[in-house]
PDB file of C-alpha atoms and ligand atoms in Angstrom:
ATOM      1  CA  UNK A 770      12.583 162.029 260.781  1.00 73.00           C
ATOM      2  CA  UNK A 771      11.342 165.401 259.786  1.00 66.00           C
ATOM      3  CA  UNK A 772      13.733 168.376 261.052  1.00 58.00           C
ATOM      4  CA  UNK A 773      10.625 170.300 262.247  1.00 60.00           C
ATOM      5  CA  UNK A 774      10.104 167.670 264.791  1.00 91.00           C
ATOM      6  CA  UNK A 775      13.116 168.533 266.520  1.00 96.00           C
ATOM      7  CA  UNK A 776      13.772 171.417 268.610  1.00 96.00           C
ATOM      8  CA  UNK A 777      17.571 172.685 268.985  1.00 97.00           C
ATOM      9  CA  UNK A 778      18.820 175.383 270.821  1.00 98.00           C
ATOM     10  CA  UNK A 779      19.446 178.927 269.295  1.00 98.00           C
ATOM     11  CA  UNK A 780      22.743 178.837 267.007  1.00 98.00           C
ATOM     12  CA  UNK A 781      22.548 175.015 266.096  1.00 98.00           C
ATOM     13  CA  UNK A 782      21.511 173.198 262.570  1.00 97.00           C
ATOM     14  CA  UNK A 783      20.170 170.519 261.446  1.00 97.00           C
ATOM     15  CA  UNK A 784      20.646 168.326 258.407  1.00 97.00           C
ATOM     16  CA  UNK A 785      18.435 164.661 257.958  1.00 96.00           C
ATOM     17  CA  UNK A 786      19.843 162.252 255.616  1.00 97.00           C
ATOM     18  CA  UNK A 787      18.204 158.772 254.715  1.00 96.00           C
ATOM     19  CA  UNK A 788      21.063 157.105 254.412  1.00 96.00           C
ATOM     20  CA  UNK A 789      24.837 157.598 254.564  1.00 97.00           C
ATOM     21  CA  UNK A 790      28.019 155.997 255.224  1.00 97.00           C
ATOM     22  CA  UNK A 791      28.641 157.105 258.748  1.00 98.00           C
ATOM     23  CA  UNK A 792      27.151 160.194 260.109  1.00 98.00           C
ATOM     24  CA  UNK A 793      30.855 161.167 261.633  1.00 98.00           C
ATOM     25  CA  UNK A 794      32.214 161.046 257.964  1.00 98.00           C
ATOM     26  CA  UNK A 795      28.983 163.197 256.797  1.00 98.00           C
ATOM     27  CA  UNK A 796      29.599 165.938 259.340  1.00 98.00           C
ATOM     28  CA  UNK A 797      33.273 166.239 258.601  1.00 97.00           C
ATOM     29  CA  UNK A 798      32.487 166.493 255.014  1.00 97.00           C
ATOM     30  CA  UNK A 799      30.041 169.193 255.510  1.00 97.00           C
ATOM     31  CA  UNK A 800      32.303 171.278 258.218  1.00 96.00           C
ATOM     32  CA  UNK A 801      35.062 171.278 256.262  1.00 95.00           C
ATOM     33  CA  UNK A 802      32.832 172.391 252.669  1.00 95.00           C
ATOM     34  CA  UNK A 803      31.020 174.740 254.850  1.00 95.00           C
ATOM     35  CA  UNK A 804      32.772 175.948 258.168  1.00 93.00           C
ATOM     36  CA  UNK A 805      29.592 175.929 259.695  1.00 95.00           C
ATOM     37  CA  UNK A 806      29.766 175.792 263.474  1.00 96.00           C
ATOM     38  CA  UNK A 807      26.917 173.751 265.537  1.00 98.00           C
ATOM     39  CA  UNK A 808      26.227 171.388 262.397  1.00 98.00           C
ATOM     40  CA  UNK A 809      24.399 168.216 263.375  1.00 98.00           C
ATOM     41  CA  UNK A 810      24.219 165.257 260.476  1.00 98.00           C
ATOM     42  CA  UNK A 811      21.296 162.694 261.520  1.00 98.00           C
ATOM     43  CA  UNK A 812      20.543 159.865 259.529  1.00 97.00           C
ATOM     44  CA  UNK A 813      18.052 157.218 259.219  1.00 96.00           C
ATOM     45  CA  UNK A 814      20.393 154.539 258.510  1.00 95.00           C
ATOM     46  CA  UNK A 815      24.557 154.281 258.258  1.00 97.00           C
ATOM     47  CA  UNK A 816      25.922 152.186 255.408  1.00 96.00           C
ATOM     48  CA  UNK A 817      29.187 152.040 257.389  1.00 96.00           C
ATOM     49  CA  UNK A 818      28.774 153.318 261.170  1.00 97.00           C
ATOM     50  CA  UNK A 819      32.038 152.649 263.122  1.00 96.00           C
ATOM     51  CA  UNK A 820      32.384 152.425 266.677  1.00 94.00           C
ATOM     52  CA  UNK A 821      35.430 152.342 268.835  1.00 90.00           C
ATOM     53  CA  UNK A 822      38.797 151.005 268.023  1.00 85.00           C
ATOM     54  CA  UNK A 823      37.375 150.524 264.550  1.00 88.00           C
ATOM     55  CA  UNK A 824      35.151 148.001 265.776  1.00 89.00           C
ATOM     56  CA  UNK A 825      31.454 148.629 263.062  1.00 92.00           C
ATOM     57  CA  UNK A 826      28.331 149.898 264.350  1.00 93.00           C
ATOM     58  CA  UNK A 827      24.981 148.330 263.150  1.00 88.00           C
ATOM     59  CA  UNK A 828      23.204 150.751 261.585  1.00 88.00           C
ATOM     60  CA  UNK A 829      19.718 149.485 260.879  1.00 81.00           C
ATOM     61  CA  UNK A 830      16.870 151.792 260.119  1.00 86.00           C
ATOM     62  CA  UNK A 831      14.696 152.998 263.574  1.00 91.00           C
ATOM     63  CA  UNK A 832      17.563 153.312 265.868  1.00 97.00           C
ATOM     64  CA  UNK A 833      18.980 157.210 266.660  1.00 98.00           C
ATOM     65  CA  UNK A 834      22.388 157.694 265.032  1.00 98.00           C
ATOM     66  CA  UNK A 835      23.608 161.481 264.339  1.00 98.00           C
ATOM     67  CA  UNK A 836      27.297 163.906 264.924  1.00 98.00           C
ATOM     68  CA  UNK A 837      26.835 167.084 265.738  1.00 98.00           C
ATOM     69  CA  UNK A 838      30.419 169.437 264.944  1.00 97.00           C
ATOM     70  CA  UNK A 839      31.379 172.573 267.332  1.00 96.00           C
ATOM     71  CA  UNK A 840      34.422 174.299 266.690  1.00 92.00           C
ATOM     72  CA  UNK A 841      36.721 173.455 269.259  1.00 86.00           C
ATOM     73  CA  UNK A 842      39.013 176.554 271.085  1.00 76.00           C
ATOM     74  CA  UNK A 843      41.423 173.818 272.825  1.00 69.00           C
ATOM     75  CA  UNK A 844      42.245 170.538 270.826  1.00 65.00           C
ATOM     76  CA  UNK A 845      43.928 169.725 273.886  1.00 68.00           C
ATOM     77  CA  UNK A 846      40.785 169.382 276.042  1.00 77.00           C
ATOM     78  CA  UNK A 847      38.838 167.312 273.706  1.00 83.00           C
ATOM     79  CA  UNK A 848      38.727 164.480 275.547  1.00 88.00           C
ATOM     80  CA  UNK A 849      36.402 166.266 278.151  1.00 94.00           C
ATOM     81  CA  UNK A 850      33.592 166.408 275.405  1.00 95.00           C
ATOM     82  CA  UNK A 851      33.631 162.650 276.053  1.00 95.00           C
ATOM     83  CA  UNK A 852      31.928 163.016 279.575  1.00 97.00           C
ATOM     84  CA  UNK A 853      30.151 166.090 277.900  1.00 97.00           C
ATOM     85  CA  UNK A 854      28.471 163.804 275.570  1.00 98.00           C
ATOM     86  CA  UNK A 855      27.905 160.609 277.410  1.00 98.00           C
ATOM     87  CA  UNK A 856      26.230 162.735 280.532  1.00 98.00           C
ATOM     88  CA  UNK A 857      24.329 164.522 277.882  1.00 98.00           C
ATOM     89  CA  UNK A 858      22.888 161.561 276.888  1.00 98.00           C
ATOM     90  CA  UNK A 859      22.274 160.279 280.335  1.00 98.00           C
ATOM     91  CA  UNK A 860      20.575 163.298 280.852  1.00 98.00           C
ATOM     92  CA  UNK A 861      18.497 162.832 278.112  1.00 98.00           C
ATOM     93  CA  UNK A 862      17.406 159.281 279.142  1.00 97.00           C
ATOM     94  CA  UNK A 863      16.584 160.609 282.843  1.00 97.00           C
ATOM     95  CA  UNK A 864      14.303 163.226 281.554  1.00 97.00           C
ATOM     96  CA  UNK A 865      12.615 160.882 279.131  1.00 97.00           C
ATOM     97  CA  UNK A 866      12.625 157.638 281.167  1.00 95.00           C
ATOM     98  CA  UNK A 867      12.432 158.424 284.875  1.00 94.00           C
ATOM     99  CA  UNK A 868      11.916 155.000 285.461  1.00 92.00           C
ATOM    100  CA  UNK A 869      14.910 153.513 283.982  1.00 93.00           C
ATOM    101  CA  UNK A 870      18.579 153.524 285.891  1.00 92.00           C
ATOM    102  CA  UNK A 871      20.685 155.321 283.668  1.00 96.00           C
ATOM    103  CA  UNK A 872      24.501 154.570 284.574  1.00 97.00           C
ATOM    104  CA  UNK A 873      27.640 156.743 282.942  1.00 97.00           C
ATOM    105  CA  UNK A 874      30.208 154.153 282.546  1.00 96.00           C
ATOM    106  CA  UNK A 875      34.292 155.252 281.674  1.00 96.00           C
ATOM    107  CA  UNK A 876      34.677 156.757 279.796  1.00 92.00           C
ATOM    108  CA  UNK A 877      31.270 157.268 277.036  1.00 92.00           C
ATOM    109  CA  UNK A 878      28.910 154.324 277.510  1.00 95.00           C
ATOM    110  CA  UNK A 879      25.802 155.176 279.068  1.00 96.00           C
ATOM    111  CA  UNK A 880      23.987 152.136 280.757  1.00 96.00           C
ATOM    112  CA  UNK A 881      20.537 150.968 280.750  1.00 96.00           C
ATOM    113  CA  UNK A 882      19.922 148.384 284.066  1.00 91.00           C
ATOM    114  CA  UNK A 883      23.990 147.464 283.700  1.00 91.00           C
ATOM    115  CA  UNK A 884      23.839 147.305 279.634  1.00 94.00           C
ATOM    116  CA  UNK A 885      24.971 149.518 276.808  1.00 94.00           C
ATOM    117  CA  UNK A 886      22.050 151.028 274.850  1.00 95.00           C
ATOM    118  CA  UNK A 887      24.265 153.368 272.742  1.00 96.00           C
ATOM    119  CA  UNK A 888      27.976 154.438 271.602  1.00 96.00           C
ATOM    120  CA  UNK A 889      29.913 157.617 271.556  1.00 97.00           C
ATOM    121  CA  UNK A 890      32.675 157.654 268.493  1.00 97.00           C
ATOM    122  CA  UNK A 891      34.706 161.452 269.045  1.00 95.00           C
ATOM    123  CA  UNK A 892      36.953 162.028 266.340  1.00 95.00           C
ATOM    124  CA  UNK A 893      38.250 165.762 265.368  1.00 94.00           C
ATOM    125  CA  UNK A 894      38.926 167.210 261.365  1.00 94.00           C
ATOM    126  CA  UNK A 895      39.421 170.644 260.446  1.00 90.00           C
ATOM    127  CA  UNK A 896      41.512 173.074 257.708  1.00 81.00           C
ATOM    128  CA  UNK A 897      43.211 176.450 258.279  1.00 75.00           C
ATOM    129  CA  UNK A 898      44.148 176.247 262.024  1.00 75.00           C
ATOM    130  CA  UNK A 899      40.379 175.566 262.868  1.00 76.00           C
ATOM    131  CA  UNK A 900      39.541 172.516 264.010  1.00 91.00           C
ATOM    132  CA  UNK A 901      36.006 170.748 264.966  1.00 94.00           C
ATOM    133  CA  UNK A 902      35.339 168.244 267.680  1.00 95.00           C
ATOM    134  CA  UNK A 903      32.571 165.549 265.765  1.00 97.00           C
ATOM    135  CA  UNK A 904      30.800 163.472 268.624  1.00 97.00           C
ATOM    136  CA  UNK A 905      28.776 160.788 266.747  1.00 98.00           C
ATOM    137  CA  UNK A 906      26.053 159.281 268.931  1.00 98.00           C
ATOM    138  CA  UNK A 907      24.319 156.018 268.250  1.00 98.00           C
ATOM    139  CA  UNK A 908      21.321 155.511 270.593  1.00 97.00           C
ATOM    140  CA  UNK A 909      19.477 151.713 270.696  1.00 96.00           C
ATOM    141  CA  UNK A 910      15.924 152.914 271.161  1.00 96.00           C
ATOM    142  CA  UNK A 911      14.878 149.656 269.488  1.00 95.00           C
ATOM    143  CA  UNK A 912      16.350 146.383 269.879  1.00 92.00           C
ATOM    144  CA  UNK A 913      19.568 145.349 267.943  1.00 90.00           C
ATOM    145  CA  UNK A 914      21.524 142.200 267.824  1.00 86.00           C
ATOM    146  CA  UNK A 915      23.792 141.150 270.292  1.00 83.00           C
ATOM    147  CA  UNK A 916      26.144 138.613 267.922  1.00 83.00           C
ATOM    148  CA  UNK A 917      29.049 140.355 267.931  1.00 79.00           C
ATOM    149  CA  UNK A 918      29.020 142.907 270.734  1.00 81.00           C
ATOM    150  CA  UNK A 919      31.683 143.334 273.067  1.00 81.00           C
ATOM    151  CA  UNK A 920      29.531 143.749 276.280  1.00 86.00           C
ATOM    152  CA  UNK A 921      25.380 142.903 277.000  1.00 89.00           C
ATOM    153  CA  UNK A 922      23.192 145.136 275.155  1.00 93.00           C
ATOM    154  CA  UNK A 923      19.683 146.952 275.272  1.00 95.00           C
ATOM    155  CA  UNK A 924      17.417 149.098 273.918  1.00 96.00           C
ATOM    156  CA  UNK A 925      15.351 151.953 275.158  1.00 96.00           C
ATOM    157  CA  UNK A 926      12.156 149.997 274.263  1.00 96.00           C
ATOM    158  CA  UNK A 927      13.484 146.752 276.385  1.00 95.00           C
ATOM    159  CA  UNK A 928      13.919 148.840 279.340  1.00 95.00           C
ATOM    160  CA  UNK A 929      10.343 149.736 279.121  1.00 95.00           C
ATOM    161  CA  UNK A 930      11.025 153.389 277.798  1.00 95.00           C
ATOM    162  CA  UNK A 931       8.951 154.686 275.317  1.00 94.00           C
ATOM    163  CA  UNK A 932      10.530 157.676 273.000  1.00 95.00           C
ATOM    164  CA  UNK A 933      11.275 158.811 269.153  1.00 95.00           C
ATOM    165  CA  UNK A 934      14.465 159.381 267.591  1.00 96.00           C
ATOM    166  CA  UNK A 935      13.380 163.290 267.585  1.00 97.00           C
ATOM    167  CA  UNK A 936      12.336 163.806 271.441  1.00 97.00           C
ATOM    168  CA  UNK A 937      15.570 161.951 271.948  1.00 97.00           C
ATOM    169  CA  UNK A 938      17.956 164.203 269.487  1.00 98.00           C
ATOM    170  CA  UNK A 939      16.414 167.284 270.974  1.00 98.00           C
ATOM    171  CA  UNK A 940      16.981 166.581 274.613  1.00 98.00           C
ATOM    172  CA  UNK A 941      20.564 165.366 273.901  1.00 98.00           C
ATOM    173  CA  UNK A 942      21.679 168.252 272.262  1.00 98.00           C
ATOM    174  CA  UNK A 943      19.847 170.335 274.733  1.00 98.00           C
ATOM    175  CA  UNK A 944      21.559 169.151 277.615  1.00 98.00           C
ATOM    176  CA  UNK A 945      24.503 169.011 275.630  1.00 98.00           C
ATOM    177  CA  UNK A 946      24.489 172.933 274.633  1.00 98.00           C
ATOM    178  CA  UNK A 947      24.048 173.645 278.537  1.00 98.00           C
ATOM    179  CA  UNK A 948      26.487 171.924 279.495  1.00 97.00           C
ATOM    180  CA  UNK A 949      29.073 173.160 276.901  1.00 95.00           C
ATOM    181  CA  UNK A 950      28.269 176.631 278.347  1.00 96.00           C
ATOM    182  CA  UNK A 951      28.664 175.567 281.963  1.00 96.00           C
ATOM    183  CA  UNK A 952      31.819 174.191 280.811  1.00 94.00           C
ATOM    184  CA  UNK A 953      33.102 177.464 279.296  1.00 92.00           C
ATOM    185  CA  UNK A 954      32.034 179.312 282.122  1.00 95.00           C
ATOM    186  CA  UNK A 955      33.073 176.841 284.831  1.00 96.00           C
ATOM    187  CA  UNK A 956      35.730 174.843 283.690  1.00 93.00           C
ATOM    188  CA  UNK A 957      35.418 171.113 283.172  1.00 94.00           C
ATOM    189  CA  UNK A 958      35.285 169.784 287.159  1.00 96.00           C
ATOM    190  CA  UNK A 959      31.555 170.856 287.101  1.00 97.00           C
ATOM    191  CA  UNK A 960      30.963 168.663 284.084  1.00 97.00           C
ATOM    192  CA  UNK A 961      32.935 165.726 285.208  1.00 97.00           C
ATOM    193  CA  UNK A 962      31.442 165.623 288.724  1.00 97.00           C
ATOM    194  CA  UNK A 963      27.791 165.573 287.341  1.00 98.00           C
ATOM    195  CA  UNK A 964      29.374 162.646 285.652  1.00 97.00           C
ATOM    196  CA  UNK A 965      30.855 161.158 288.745  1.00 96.00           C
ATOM    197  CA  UNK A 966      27.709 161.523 290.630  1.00 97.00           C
ATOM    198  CA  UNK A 967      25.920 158.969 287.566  1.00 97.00           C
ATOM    199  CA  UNK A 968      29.138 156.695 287.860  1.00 97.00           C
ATOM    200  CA  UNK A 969      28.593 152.572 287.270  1.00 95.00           C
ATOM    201  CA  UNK A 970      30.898 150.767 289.564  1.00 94.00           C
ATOM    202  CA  UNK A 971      32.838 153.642 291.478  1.00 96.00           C
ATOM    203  CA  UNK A 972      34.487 151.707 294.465  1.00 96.00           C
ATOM    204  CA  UNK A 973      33.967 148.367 293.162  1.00 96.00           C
ATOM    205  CA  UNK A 974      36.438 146.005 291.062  1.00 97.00           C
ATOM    206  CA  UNK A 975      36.761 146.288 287.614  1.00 97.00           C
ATOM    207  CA  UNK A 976      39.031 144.977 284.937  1.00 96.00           C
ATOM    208  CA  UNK A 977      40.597 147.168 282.290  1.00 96.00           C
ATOM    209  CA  UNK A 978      42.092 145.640 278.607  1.00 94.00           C
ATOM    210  CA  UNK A 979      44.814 147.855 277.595  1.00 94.00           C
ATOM    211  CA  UNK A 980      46.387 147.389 273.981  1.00 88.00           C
ATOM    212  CA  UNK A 981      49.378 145.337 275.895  1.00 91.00           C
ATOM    213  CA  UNK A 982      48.105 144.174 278.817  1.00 93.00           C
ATOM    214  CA  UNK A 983      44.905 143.436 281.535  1.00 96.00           C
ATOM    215  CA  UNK A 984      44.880 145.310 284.441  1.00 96.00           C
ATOM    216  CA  UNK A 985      42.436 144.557 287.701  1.00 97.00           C
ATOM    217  CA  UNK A 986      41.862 146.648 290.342  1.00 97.00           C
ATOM    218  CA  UNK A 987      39.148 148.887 292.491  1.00 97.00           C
ATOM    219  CA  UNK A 988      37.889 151.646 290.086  1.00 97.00           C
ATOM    220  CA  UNK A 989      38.875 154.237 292.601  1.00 97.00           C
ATOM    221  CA  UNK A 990      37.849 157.014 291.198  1.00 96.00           C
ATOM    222  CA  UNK A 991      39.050 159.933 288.381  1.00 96.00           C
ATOM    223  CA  UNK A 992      42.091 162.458 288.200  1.00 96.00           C
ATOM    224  CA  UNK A 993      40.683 165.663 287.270  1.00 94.00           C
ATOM    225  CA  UNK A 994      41.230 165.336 283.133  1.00 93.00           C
ATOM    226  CA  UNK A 995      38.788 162.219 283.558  1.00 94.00           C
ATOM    227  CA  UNK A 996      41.253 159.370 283.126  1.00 96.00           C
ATOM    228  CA  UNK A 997      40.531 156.342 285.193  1.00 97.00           C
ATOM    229  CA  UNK A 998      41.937 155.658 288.576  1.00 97.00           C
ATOM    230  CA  UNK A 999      42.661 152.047 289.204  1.00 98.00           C
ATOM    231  CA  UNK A1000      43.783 150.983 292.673  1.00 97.00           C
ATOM    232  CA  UNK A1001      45.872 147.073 292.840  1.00 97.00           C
ATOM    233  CA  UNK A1002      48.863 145.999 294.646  1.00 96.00           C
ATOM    234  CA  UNK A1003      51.216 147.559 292.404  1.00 95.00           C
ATOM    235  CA  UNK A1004      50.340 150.904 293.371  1.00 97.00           C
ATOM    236  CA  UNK A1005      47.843 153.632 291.044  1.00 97.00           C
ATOM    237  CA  UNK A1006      47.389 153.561 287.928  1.00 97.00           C
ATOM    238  CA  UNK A1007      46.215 156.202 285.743  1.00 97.00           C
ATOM    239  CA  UNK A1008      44.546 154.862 282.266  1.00 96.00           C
ATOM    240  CA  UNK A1009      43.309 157.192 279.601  1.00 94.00           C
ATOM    241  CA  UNK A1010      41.661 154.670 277.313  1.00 92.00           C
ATOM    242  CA  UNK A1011      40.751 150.675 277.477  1.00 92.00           C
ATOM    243  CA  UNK A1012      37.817 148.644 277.584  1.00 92.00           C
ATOM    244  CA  UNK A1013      36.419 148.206 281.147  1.00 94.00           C
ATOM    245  CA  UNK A1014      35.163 145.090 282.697  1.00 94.00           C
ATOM    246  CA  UNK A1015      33.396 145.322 285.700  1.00 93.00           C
ATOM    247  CA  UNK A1016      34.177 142.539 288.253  1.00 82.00           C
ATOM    248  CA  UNK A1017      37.385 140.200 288.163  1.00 79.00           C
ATOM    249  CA  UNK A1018      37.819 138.820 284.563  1.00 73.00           C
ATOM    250  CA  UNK A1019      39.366 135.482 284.009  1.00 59.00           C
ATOM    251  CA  UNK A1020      42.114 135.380 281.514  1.00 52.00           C
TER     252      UNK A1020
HETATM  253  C1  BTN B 593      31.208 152.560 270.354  1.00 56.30           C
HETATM  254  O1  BTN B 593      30.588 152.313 271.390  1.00 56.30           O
HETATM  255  O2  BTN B 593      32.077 151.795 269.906  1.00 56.30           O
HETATM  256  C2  BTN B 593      30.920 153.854 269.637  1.00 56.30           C
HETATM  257  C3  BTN B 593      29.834 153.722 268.625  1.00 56.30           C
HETATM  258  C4  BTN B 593      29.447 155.037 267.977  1.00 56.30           C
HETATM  259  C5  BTN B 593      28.340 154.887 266.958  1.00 56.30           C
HETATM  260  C6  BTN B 593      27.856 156.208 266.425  1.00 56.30           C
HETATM  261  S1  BTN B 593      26.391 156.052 265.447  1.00 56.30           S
HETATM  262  C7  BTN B 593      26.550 157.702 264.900  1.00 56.30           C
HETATM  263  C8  BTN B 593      28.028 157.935 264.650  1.00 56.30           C
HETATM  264  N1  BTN B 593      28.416 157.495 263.327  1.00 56.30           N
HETATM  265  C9  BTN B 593      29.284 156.479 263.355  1.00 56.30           C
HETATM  266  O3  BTN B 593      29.784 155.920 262.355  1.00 56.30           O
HETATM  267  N2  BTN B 593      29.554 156.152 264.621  1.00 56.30           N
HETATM  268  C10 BTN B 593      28.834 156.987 265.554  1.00 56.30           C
END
């Protein structure tokens, strides 16, 4: 991908790589040599892209995979860049691909027609009191395998969407910059119900794998930091990360 392909928003960078380990790693490295606020680290192929949990990421050459780094004011808050990032994405996809249903599922997938097409890893690094939110994005726009995966997977091209990896990047981090101001300015409810409003499976049963334990349940809705809201006869519960299912899993 050439860098002059891709248009960013005033105050952001761009750096294109053929190959690295992980784009995540990349960025950090680069943030922390540099300080360099609104760094993005794309890269034609990962030698080691992680996902969630540790779980690997394929990384094969013609899919999107890039981190962008902003300096983050509130480490506490981080986990709203989460719904930032997944509903920039969706974004993205609804500007590009009209045709397509584009889902937000809890708390970073974004769903093609019910199936993941890409993967959101946030991790945070940072020296000297300043710390930088990385959000690594990994966008199927071509087919991958599905040996492996944890749920059914797609691709931007089986959906019937045509794009490039650069139209793509640019309208990410597009929507992405907007919304990062309209969260500054507005708080994070603004963000989250845009997110809402895109929601896969609000009101319907779903089934949650914590590290200790399944939990099933109506997704009923989200307390206003984003963490899940799971409605079953033991009463509410409130879960701030696990895989979701949706529909009754067996055991
Ligand atoms: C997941 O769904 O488990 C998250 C996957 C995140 C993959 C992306 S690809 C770009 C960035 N670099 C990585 O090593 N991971 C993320």
């Amino acid at each position: 991908m050439q860098p002059n392909e891709v248009v960013l928003p005033a105050g952001w960078s761009l750096e294109c790589l053929p190959s690295v380990d992980s784009t995540n790693e990349a960025v950090k490295r680069r943030v922390l040599e540099t300080g360099k606020d609104r760094l993005i680290i794309q890269a034609d192929q990962q030698t080691a892209g992680r996902g969630r949990r540790g779980r690997p990421w394929k990384s094969a050459a013609g899919n999107l995979f890039f981190s962008l780094a902003v300096k983050a004011g509130n480490i506490s808050r981080l986990g709203e860049y989460s719904f930032l990032s997944a509903l920039s994405l969706t974004l993205a996809v609804e500007e590009i691909c009209p045709r397509v249903s584009v889902k937000c599922k809890w708390p970073n997938d974004v769903l093609l027609n019910g199936k993941k097409m890409s993967g959101i890893l946030l991790e945070t690094t940072g020296k000297k009191g300043i710390e930088f939110l990385i959000s690594g994005i990994g966008v199927n726009i071509f087919p991958v395998s599905e040996e492996g995966m944890l749920y059914p997977v797609t691709s931007l091209a089986q959906e019937g969407c045509t794009t490039d990896k650069s139209e793509m990047l640019s309208a990410i981090v597009r929507h992405f910059d907007r919304l990062d101001k309209l969260r500054e300015e507005e708080g994070f409810l603004p963000v989250l119900d845009l997110w809402k409003s895109r929601a896969y499976g609000l009101g319907g049963m779903i089934t949650v794998n914590l590290p200790d334990r399944r939990l099933t349940g109506t997704f009923s809705g989200l307390d206003n930091d984003g963490s899940l809201l799971l409605n079953n006869a033991d009463g509410e519960h409130k879960i701030t990360a696990g895989d979701v299912f949706f529909g009754v899993q067996g055991n």
